[in-house]
mmCIF file of C-alpha atoms in Angstrom:
data_model
loop_
_atom_site.group_PDB
_atom_site.id
_atom_site.type_symbol
_atom_site.label_atom_id
_atom_site.label_comp_id
_atom_site.label_asym_id
_atom_site.label_seq_id
_atom_site.Cartn_x
_atom_site.Cartn_y
_atom_site.Cartn_z
ATOM 1 C CA UNK M 90 0.000 0.000 0.000
ATOM 2 C CA UNK M 91 1.340 3.397 -0.961
ATOM 3 C CA UNK M 92 1.539 6.024 1.768
ATOM 4 C CA UNK M 93 0.226 9.467 1.041
ATOM 5 C CA UNK M 94 2.973 12.080 1.085
ATOM 6 C CA UNK M 95 2.153 14.977 3.349
ATOM 7 C CA UNK M 96 3.837 18.323 3.022
ATOM 8 C CA UNK M 97 4.160 20.731 5.868
ATOM 9 C CA UNK M 98 3.657 24.382 4.964
ATOM 10 C CA UNK M 99 5.435 26.939 7.077
ATOM 11 C CA UNK M 100 3.464 29.858 8.400
ATOM 12 C CA UNK M 101 4.316 33.285 7.053
ATOM 13 C CA UNK M 102 5.981 34.413 10.282
ATOM 14 C CA UNK M 103 7.983 31.195 10.690
ATOM 15 C CA UNK M 104 9.212 31.355 7.078
ATOM 16 C CA UNK M 105 10.162 35.019 7.528
ATOM 17 C CA UNK M 106 12.035 34.249 10.742
ATOM 18 C CA UNK M 107 14.039 31.603 8.869
ATOM 19 C CA UNK M 108 14.616 34.103 6.000
ATOM 20 C CA UNK M 109 13.050 31.877 3.346
ATOM 21 C CA UNK M 110 11.759 32.939 -0.062
ATOM 22 C CA UNK M 111 8.437 34.806 0.246
ATOM 23 C CA UNK M 112 6.979 33.085 -2.842
ATOM 24 C CA UNK M 113 7.785 29.406 -2.261
ATOM 25 C CA UNK M 114 8.958 29.434 1.405
ATOM 26 C CA UNK M 115 11.584 26.824 0.529
ATOM 27 C CA UNK M 116 14.630 28.627 -0.872
ATOM 28 C CA UNK M 117 16.974 30.587 1.357
ATOM 29 C CA UNK M 118 17.330 34.340 0.894
ATOM 30 C CA UNK M 119 20.763 34.511 2.562
ATOM 31 C CA UNK M 120 23.825 32.307 2.611
ATOM 32 C CA UNK M 121 25.500 32.004 5.973
ATOM 33 C CA UNK M 122 24.272 32.662 9.476
ATOM 34 C CA UNK M 123 23.188 36.006 10.867
ATOM 35 C CA UNK M 124 26.047 35.873 13.346
ATOM 36 C CA UNK M 125 29.153 33.982 12.346
ATOM 37 C CA UNK M 126 32.695 34.290 11.135
ATOM 38 C CA UNK M 127 31.674 34.268 7.487
ATOM 39 C CA UNK M 128 29.831 37.301 6.201
ATOM 40 C CA UNK M 129 26.231 36.816 5.267
ATOM 41 C CA UNK M 130 25.467 37.300 1.603
ATOM 42 C CA UNK M 131 22.147 37.639 -0.088
ATOM 43 C CA UNK M 132 21.278 35.350 -2.985
ATOM 44 C CA UNK M 133 20.111 37.073 -6.159
ATOM 45 C CA UNK M 134 17.546 34.345 -6.944
ATOM 46 C CA UNK M 135 15.641 31.732 -4.998
ATOM 47 C CA UNK M 136 17.291 28.335 -5.377
ATOM 48 C CA UNK M 137 13.912 26.608 -5.526
ATOM 49 C CA UNK M 138 11.493 28.755 -7.537
ATOM 50 C CA UNK M 139 13.839 31.188 -9.288
ATOM 51 C CA UNK M 140 12.337 34.391 -7.845
ATOM 52 C CA UNK M 141 14.653 37.362 -8.357
ATOM 53 C CA UNK M 142 14.858 39.062 -4.959
ATOM 54 C CA UNK M 143 15.881 42.521 -6.153
ATOM 55 C CA UNK M 144 12.784 43.296 -8.153
ATOM 56 C CA UNK M 145 14.099 46.551 -9.626
ATOM 57 C CA UNK M 146 17.266 48.639 -9.308
ATOM 58 C CA UNK M 147 17.360 50.258 -5.878
ATOM 59 C CA UNK M 148 14.655 47.964 -4.480
ATOM 60 C CA UNK M 149 16.472 47.426 -1.191
ATOM 61 C CA UNK M 150 16.954 51.132 -0.468
ATOM 62 C CA UNK M 151 13.570 50.982 1.256
ATOM 63 C CA UNK M 152 14.979 48.407 3.661
ATOM 64 C CA UNK M 153 17.166 51.206 5.067
ATOM 65 C CA UNK M 154 14.017 52.801 6.488
ATOM 66 C CA UNK M 155 12.960 49.504 8.024
ATOM 67 C CA UNK M 156 16.452 49.066 9.466
ATOM 68 C CA UNK M 157 16.296 52.604 10.859
ATOM 69 C CA UNK M 158 12.995 51.802 12.600
ATOM 70 C CA UNK M 159 14.520 48.615 14.043
ATOM 71 C CA UNK M 160 17.572 50.543 15.271
ATOM 72 C CA UNK M 161 15.544 53.281 16.954
ATOM 73 C CA UNK M 162 13.310 50.724 18.687
ATOM 74 C CA UNK M 163 16.339 48.700 19.848
ATOM 75 C CA UNK M 164 18.172 51.772 21.161
ATOM 76 C CA UNK M 165 15.114 52.994 23.066
ATOM 77 C CA UNK M 166 14.568 49.532 24.527
ATOM 78 C CA UNK M 167 18.223 49.169 25.546
ATOM 79 C CA UNK M 168 18.355 52.625 27.115
ATOM 80 C CA UNK M 169 15.068 52.055 28.940
ATOM 81 C CA UNK M 170 16.361 48.716 30.255
ATOM 82 C CA UNK M 171 19.555 50.459 31.358
ATOM 83 C CA UNK M 172 17.535 53.069 33.242
ATOM 84 C CA UNK M 173 15.384 50.415 34.920
ATOM 85 C CA UNK M 174 18.418 48.334 35.923
ATOM 86 C CA UNK M 175 20.710 51.154 37.054
ATOM 87 C CA UNK M 176 18.335 53.948 38.014
ATOM 88 C CA UNK M 177 20.895 56.394 36.650
ATOM 89 C CA UNK M 178 19.328 59.171 34.600
ATOM 90 C CA UNK M 179 22.183 61.660 34.486
ATOM 91 C CA UNK M 180 25.061 59.771 32.816
ATOM 92 C CA UNK M 181 25.336 60.782 29.170
ATOM 93 C CA UNK M 182 28.249 58.387 28.560
ATOM 94 C CA UNK M 183 26.439 55.373 29.979
ATOM 95 C CA UNK M 184 23.509 55.782 27.600
ATOM 96 C CA UNK M 185 25.770 56.643 24.650
ATOM 97 C CA UNK M 186 27.826 53.499 25.139
ATOM 98 C CA UNK M 187 24.728 51.319 25.618
ATOM 99 C CA UNK M 188 23.145 52.747 22.449
ATOM 100 C CA UNK M 189 26.301 52.305 20.347
ATOM 101 C CA UNK M 190 26.932 48.756 21.578
ATOM 102 C CA UNK M 191 23.301 47.875 20.851
ATOM 103 C CA UNK M 192 23.545 49.240 17.313
ATOM 104 C CA UNK M 193 26.851 47.447 16.680
ATOM 105 C CA UNK M 194 25.718 44.078 18.071
ATOM 106 C CA UNK M 195 22.335 44.077 16.324
ATOM 107 C CA UNK M 196 23.438 45.406 12.919
ATOM 108 C CA UNK M 197 23.689 41.924 11.275
ATOM 109 C CA UNK M 198 20.159 41.166 12.518
ATOM 110 C CA UNK M 199 18.888 44.500 11.181
ATOM 111 C CA UNK M 200 20.541 43.965 7.792
ATOM 112 C CA UNK M 201 18.949 40.563 7.328
ATOM 113 C CA UNK M 202 15.488 41.140 8.703
ATOM 114 C CA UNK M 203 14.927 44.615 7.281
ATOM 115 C CA UNK M 204 15.150 43.008 3.832
ATOM 116 C CA UNK M 205 12.944 40.114 4.886
ATOM 117 C CA UNK M 206 10.293 42.501 6.271
ATOM 118 C CA UNK M 207 10.438 44.489 3.038
ATOM 119 C CA UNK M 208 9.869 41.402 0.903
ATOM 120 C CA UNK M 209 7.224 39.753 3.084
ATOM 121 C CA UNK M 210 5.045 42.633 4.228
ATOM 122 C CA UNK M 211 5.918 45.832 2.355
ATOM 123 C CA UNK M 212 6.088 44.633 -1.267
ATOM 124 C CA UNK M 213 2.857 44.267 -3.197
ATOM 125 C CA UNK M 214 2.796 41.329 -5.585
ATOM 126 C CA UNK M 215 5.145 39.044 -3.638
ATOM 127 C CA UNK M 216 2.604 36.506 -2.468
ATOM 128 C CA UNK M 217 2.993 32.950 -1.272
ATOM 129 C CA UNK M 218 2.197 30.356 -3.936
ATOM 130 C CA UNK M 219 2.113 26.803 -2.522
ATOM 131 C CA UNK M 220 1.697 25.274 -6.003
ATOM 132 C CA UNK M 221 4.908 26.691 -7.468
ATOM 133 C CA UNK M 222 7.228 24.114 -8.980
ATOM 134 C CA UNK M 223 10.978 23.959 -8.786
ATOM 135 C CA UNK M 224 12.603 25.726 -11.728
ATOM 136 C CA UNK M 225 16.026 25.641 -13.239
ATOM 137 C CA UNK M 226 17.697 29.032 -13.402
ATOM 138 C CA UNK M 227 21.055 30.263 -14.550
ATOM 139 C CA UNK M 228 23.530 29.126 -11.857
ATOM 140 C CA UNK M 229 25.820 32.139 -12.331
ATOM 141 C CA UNK M 230 25.728 35.181 -10.045
ATOM 142 C CA UNK M 231 23.813 33.713 -7.108
ATOM 143 C CA UNK M 232 24.913 36.220 -4.456
ATOM 144 C CA UNK M 233 24.834 39.981 -4.240
#
């Protein structure tokens, strides 16, 4: 007797957190880890469905605004946590150092997920298609 093959579909948030293609949710957007010794690079196309990630020249400039929003929220959160933990509200250098360390430590996260947020939730026309088939694309120039 032949067993029925079941496929598990990732939710939109889970696929975005793993930085998977917004159209097929199978191909990886980035090569490498967010934090690691190798730099993370962005693929130009999805390995599974062939979606070109940079839809037009300058497409990822908008992700700078998303990254800016992430950075502001992270700095405010870090400085608020510093105030709650230390109770010190007069040290300019303490808050400057906390803000700069926060920005430096979270910059790889912001780089990756500002682009993911742009593709998943801020780009019209990039919708999930569970019926998309694997395509062969030109194997040259896979990373940006």
